[in-house]
C-alpha cells in the first residue's frame, strides 16, 4: 500500500481542481477531488486523508463552515483557498482552524510548498526516537508521556496518538509548567520559526492537543489561554524512570 500522503481537493471549479489534482499526483501525492462540502463528507467517510485543500467560496456549505466542522470532527490538516484580496476570509479561515491559506489565483508550486510545510508540522511522530529526555516518563494529570516511544498513555492504559507537532508542543508545555508562553515563543520552540501576521499555526495546534488531553476541550483545564499573553500549562509535572 502506498505511504504517499493522501490529499483531498474541495473546489467547485472543475478546471482548478482537475489541474491541481494532476499536478499533485505528478509530485508523488495520492489525490482525490470533489466539488462541494457534501461530497467532501462522503469522501472522508470512505477514506483517510492527511490534508484537505478547501476553497472558501462554494455553493451550498461554504469552506469556512466546512473547516469549522472539520476542526470539531477531525484532526485532518486544512489548506484554505481564498479569493484574491479577501483578507477577512483569510483571517476567519485561520481562526476557525485552517492550518494555512493561499489566495487565488495561485501558482501550483506554491500550493505544493504549502502542503509540504503543513505536513511536516503535522506528520505522525516516529514510534521510537530517543533524544535528550531518553529513558524518562513525564507524568501530569491523568497522563503519562513515554518520551522514548513518544506515546501518551492515560490512567486506564489507553494510548493517544501524537503527531510530531503534538509531541513537540506537549513537551514544550511539560518542560515549562505554570509559565506563560507567548505564541511566538511556542512557535520558536516547536518549529524554530517566527510568526507571520495572522499566523494561527500555534492556536490550531493547541486546539488539536486539547482535544487529545483535556477532559473537555471546550472548557480546558490543562492548557489555559492567557489573554494577550499566549498559553500556560496548569498541571504539575513529575518525572519517573
Short mmCIF file of C-alpha atoms in Angstrom, two decimals:
data_model
loop_
_atom_site.label_atom_id
_atom_site.label_comp_id
_atom_site.label_asym_id
_atom_site.label_seq_id
_atom_site.Cartn_x
_atom_site.Cartn_y
_atom_site.Cartn_z
CA UNK A 1 0.00 0.00 0.00
CA UNK A 2 1.29 3.46 -0.88
CA UNK A 3 2.57 5.57 2.01
CA UNK A 4 2.37 8.80 0.00
CA UNK A 5 0.25 11.49 1.70
CA UNK A 6 -3.39 11.43 0.67
CA UNK A 7 -4.81 14.82 -0.34
CA UNK A 8 -8.45 15.79 -0.87
CA UNK A 9 -9.18 18.85 -3.05
CA UNK A 10 -12.56 20.53 -2.49
CA UNK A 11 -13.35 23.19 -5.10
CA UNK A 12 -16.43 23.78 -7.25
CA UNK A 13 -14.32 24.95 -10.24
CA UNK A 14 -13.55 21.82 -12.21
CA UNK A 15 -10.61 23.33 -14.09
CA UNK A 16 -8.89 24.29 -10.84
CA UNK A 17 -9.42 21.03 -9.01
CA UNK A 18 -8.51 18.86 -12.01
CA UNK A 19 -5.36 20.83 -12.76
CA UNK A 20 -4.28 20.80 -9.11
CA UNK A 21 -5.05 17.08 -8.84
CA UNK A 22 -2.82 16.29 -11.83
CA UNK A 23 -0.02 18.48 -10.51
CA UNK A 24 -0.02 16.92 -7.04
CA UNK A 25 -0.12 13.42 -8.49
CA UNK A 26 2.88 14.20 -10.69
CA UNK A 27 4.68 15.21 -7.50
CA UNK A 28 4.01 11.92 -5.73
CA UNK A 29 0.79 12.53 -3.79
CA UNK A 30 -2.32 10.40 -3.77
CA UNK A 31 -5.10 12.83 -4.62
CA UNK A 32 -8.89 12.94 -4.86
CA UNK A 33 -11.01 15.90 -5.94
CA UNK A 34 -14.65 16.79 -5.21
CA UNK A 35 -16.86 19.81 -5.87
CA UNK A 36 -18.69 20.51 -2.59
CA UNK A 37 -18.63 20.16 1.18
CA UNK A 38 -21.25 17.42 0.93
CA UNK A 39 -19.03 15.45 -1.44
CA UNK A 40 -16.11 16.11 0.93
CA UNK A 41 -18.03 14.50 3.79
CA UNK A 42 -18.74 11.42 1.66
CA UNK A 43 -15.12 11.12 0.56
CA UNK A 44 -13.84 11.43 4.13
CA UNK A 45 -16.25 8.75 5.33
CA UNK A 46 -14.75 6.36 2.78
CA UNK A 47 -11.03 7.15 3.05
CA UNK A 48 -8.45 8.68 5.39
CA UNK A 49 -6.87 11.94 4.19
CA UNK A 50 -3.77 13.70 5.50
CA UNK A 51 -4.76 17.14 4.22
CA UNK A 52 -7.76 18.90 2.67
CA UNK A 53 -7.32 21.75 0.17
CA UNK A 54 -10.56 23.64 0.78
CA UNK A 55 -12.00 26.50 -1.27
CA UNK A 56 -13.83 29.22 0.68
CA UNK A 57 -16.42 30.21 -1.93
CA UNK A 58 -18.57 27.22 -2.86
CA UNK A 59 -22.32 26.73 -3.44
CA UNK A 60 -24.12 25.12 -0.55
CA UNK A 61 -21.98 24.98 2.59
CA UNK A 62 -19.03 27.32 2.20
CA UNK A 63 -15.44 26.47 3.03
CA UNK A 64 -15.34 28.40 6.31
CA UNK A 65 -18.30 26.46 7.68
CA UNK A 66 -16.85 23.19 6.42
CA UNK A 67 -13.48 23.97 8.03
CA UNK A 68 -15.16 24.76 11.34
CA UNK A 69 -16.87 21.34 11.25
CA UNK A 70 -13.65 19.58 10.33
CA UNK A 71 -11.89 21.01 13.36
CA UNK A 72 -14.58 19.52 15.61
CA UNK A 73 -14.78 16.17 13.86
CA UNK A 74 -11.23 15.50 12.64
CA UNK A 75 -7.51 16.21 13.03
CA UNK A 76 -7.01 16.45 9.26
CA UNK A 77 -4.85 19.38 8.15
CA UNK A 78 -6.57 22.11 6.11
CA UNK A 79 -5.19 24.49 3.47
CA UNK A 80 -7.78 27.15 2.59
CA UNK A 81 -8.04 28.73 -0.87
CA UNK A 82 -9.42 32.28 -0.77
CA UNK A 83 -10.34 34.91 -3.35
CA UNK A 84 -7.58 37.42 -4.04
CA UNK A 85 -7.83 40.37 -1.67
CA UNK A 86 -10.36 38.79 0.69
CA UNK A 87 -8.32 39.39 3.84
CA UNK A 88 -11.36 38.85 6.08
CA UNK A 89 -11.91 35.36 4.69
CA UNK A 90 -8.25 34.51 5.24
CA UNK A 91 -8.24 35.70 8.83
CA UNK A 92 -11.54 33.97 9.66
CA UNK A 93 -10.28 30.81 7.96
CA UNK A 94 -7.25 30.70 10.23
CA UNK A 95 -9.40 31.47 13.26
CA UNK A 96 -11.79 28.57 12.55
CA UNK A 97 -8.89 26.14 12.32
CA UNK A 98 -7.22 26.21 8.89
CA UNK A 99 -3.50 25.43 9.05
CA UNK A 100 -2.67 27.85 6.25
CA UNK A 101 -4.29 29.84 3.45
CA UNK A 102 -3.45 30.71 -0.13
CA UNK A 103 -5.14 33.38 -2.30
CA UNK A 104 -6.38 32.70 -5.81
CA UNK A 105 -5.02 32.77 -8.43
CA UNK A 106 -2.13 30.68 -7.18
CA UNK A 107 0.98 29.02 -8.54
CA UNK A 108 0.72 25.21 -8.18
CA UNK A 109 4.30 25.14 -6.96
CA UNK A 110 3.33 27.34 -4.03
CA UNK A 111 0.40 25.05 -3.23
CA UNK A 112 2.84 22.14 -3.22
CA UNK A 113 5.25 24.02 -0.95
CA UNK A 114 2.46 24.97 1.49
CA UNK A 115 1.19 21.38 1.59
CA UNK A 116 4.67 20.02 2.31
CA UNK A 117 5.20 22.60 5.08
CA UNK A 118 1.87 21.76 6.73
CA UNK A 119 2.53 18.01 6.53
CA UNK A 120 5.96 18.48 8.11
CA UNK A 121 4.27 20.16 11.08
CA UNK A 122 1.53 17.58 11.44
CA UNK A 123 3.12 14.33 10.32
CA UNK A 124 2.80 11.32 12.65
CA UNK A 125 5.69 11.02 15.05
CA UNK A 126 8.10 8.10 14.62
CA UNK A 127 7.33 5.26 17.01
CA UNK A 128 10.75 5.04 18.61
CA UNK A 129 13.01 8.05 18.90
CA UNK A 130 15.34 8.93 21.72
CA UNK A 131 16.62 12.39 22.47
CA UNK A 132 17.78 14.44 25.42
CA UNK A 133 14.92 13.06 27.54
CA UNK A 134 15.62 9.43 26.65
CA UNK A 135 14.50 6.91 29.26
CA UNK A 136 12.14 9.31 31.03
CA UNK A 137 8.42 9.30 31.56
CA UNK A 138 6.65 12.55 32.29
CA UNK A 139 3.53 12.37 34.46
CA UNK A 140 0.79 15.02 34.54
CA UNK A 141 -2.88 15.00 35.44
CA UNK A 142 -4.09 11.50 34.40
CA UNK A 143 -1.47 11.09 31.65
CA UNK A 144 1.99 9.52 31.25
CA UNK A 145 4.20 10.55 28.34
CA UNK A 146 6.69 7.83 27.40
CA UNK A 147 9.41 10.06 25.95
CA UNK A 148 11.42 7.31 24.23
CA UNK A 149 8.40 5.95 22.37
CA UNK A 150 6.57 9.29 22.11
CA UNK A 151 3.40 7.62 23.34
CA UNK A 152 0.85 9.27 25.61
CA UNK A 153 -0.99 6.88 27.93
CA UNK A 154 -3.97 7.66 30.17
CA UNK A 155 -4.72 6.24 33.62
CA UNK A 156 -6.69 3.38 32.07
CA UNK A 157 -3.81 2.31 29.82
CA UNK A 158 -5.32 3.74 26.62
CA UNK A 159 -2.91 5.35 24.18
CA UNK A 160 -3.45 8.72 22.49
CA UNK A 161 -1.82 9.09 19.07
CA UNK A 162 0.56 12.05 18.86
CA UNK A 163 1.72 13.71 15.66
CA UNK A 164 5.17 15.26 15.60
CA UNK A 165 3.56 18.66 16.14
CA UNK A 166 1.50 17.38 19.10
CA UNK A 167 4.59 15.87 20.71
CA UNK A 168 6.77 18.95 20.30
CA UNK A 169 4.08 21.25 21.67
CA UNK A 170 3.30 18.96 24.60
CA UNK A 171 6.98 18.69 25.56
CA UNK A 172 7.32 22.49 25.35
CA UNK A 173 4.49 22.77 27.88
CA UNK A 174 5.69 19.93 30.13
CA UNK A 175 9.15 21.47 30.40
CA UNK A 176 7.64 24.82 31.47
CA UNK A 177 4.60 24.17 33.67
CA UNK A 178 2.79 27.25 35.04
CA UNK A 179 4.89 29.57 32.85
CA UNK A 180 3.11 31.84 30.38
CA UNK A 181 4.41 31.14 26.87
CA UNK A 182 3.66 33.56 24.06
CA UNK A 183 2.60 32.28 20.65
CA UNK A 184 5.93 33.47 19.21
CA UNK A 185 7.83 31.57 21.90
CA UNK A 186 5.85 28.39 21.31
CA UNK A 187 6.34 28.67 17.57
CA UNK A 188 10.08 29.06 18.10
CA UNK A 189 10.20 26.08 20.48
CA UNK A 190 8.21 23.77 18.22
CA UNK A 191 9.27 24.71 14.70
CA UNK A 192 12.11 27.19 15.00
CA UNK A 193 10.44 29.98 13.07
CA UNK A 194 8.88 33.37 13.73
CA UNK A 195 5.18 34.07 13.40
CA UNK A 196 3.88 35.86 10.32
CA UNK A 197 0.95 38.34 10.55
CA UNK A 198 -2.30 36.50 11.38
CA UNK A 199 -0.30 33.27 11.88
CA UNK A 200 -2.59 30.92 13.81
CA UNK A 201 -0.49 27.76 13.50
CA UNK A 202 0.09 27.53 17.26
CA UNK A 203 -3.57 28.20 18.08
CA UNK A 204 -4.60 25.39 15.73
CA UNK A 205 -2.02 23.03 17.23
CA UNK A 206 -3.14 23.89 20.76
CA UNK A 207 -6.74 23.15 19.76
CA UNK A 208 -5.72 19.74 18.41
CA UNK A 209 -3.69 18.92 21.52
CA UNK A 210 -6.55 20.00 23.79
CA UNK A 211 -8.89 17.56 22.04
CA UNK A 212 -6.48 14.78 22.95
CA UNK A 213 -5.59 15.57 26.57
CA UNK A 214 -8.39 17.66 28.06
CA UNK A 215 -11.45 16.11 29.68
CA UNK A 216 -13.50 18.80 27.91
CA UNK A 217 -11.69 20.64 25.12
CA UNK A 218 -14.37 23.34 25.17
CA UNK A 219 -13.51 24.11 28.82
CA UNK A 220 -9.77 23.38 29.03
CA UNK A 221 -8.17 22.92 32.44
CA UNK A 222 -4.65 21.85 31.46
CA UNK A 223 -3.77 24.37 28.74
CA UNK A 224 -5.07 27.77 29.75
CA UNK A 225 -5.39 30.70 27.34
CA UNK A 226 -3.84 33.88 28.73
CA UNK A 227 -5.46 36.95 27.22
CA UNK A 228 -2.80 38.98 25.43
CA UNK A 229 -0.12 36.58 26.62
CA UNK A 230 -0.40 33.20 24.99
CA UNK A 231 -0.85 29.91 26.83
CA UNK A 232 0.04 28.40 30.19
CA UNK A 233 0.20 24.71 31.20
CA UNK A 234 -1.61 24.48 34.53
CA UNK A 235 -0.73 20.98 35.74
CA UNK A 236 2.21 19.86 37.87
CA UNK A 237 4.68 17.61 36.03
CA UNK A 238 6.81 14.87 37.56
CA UNK A 239 9.41 12.50 36.13
CA UNK A 240 9.82 8.77 36.52
CA UNK A 241 12.25 6.27 35.11
#
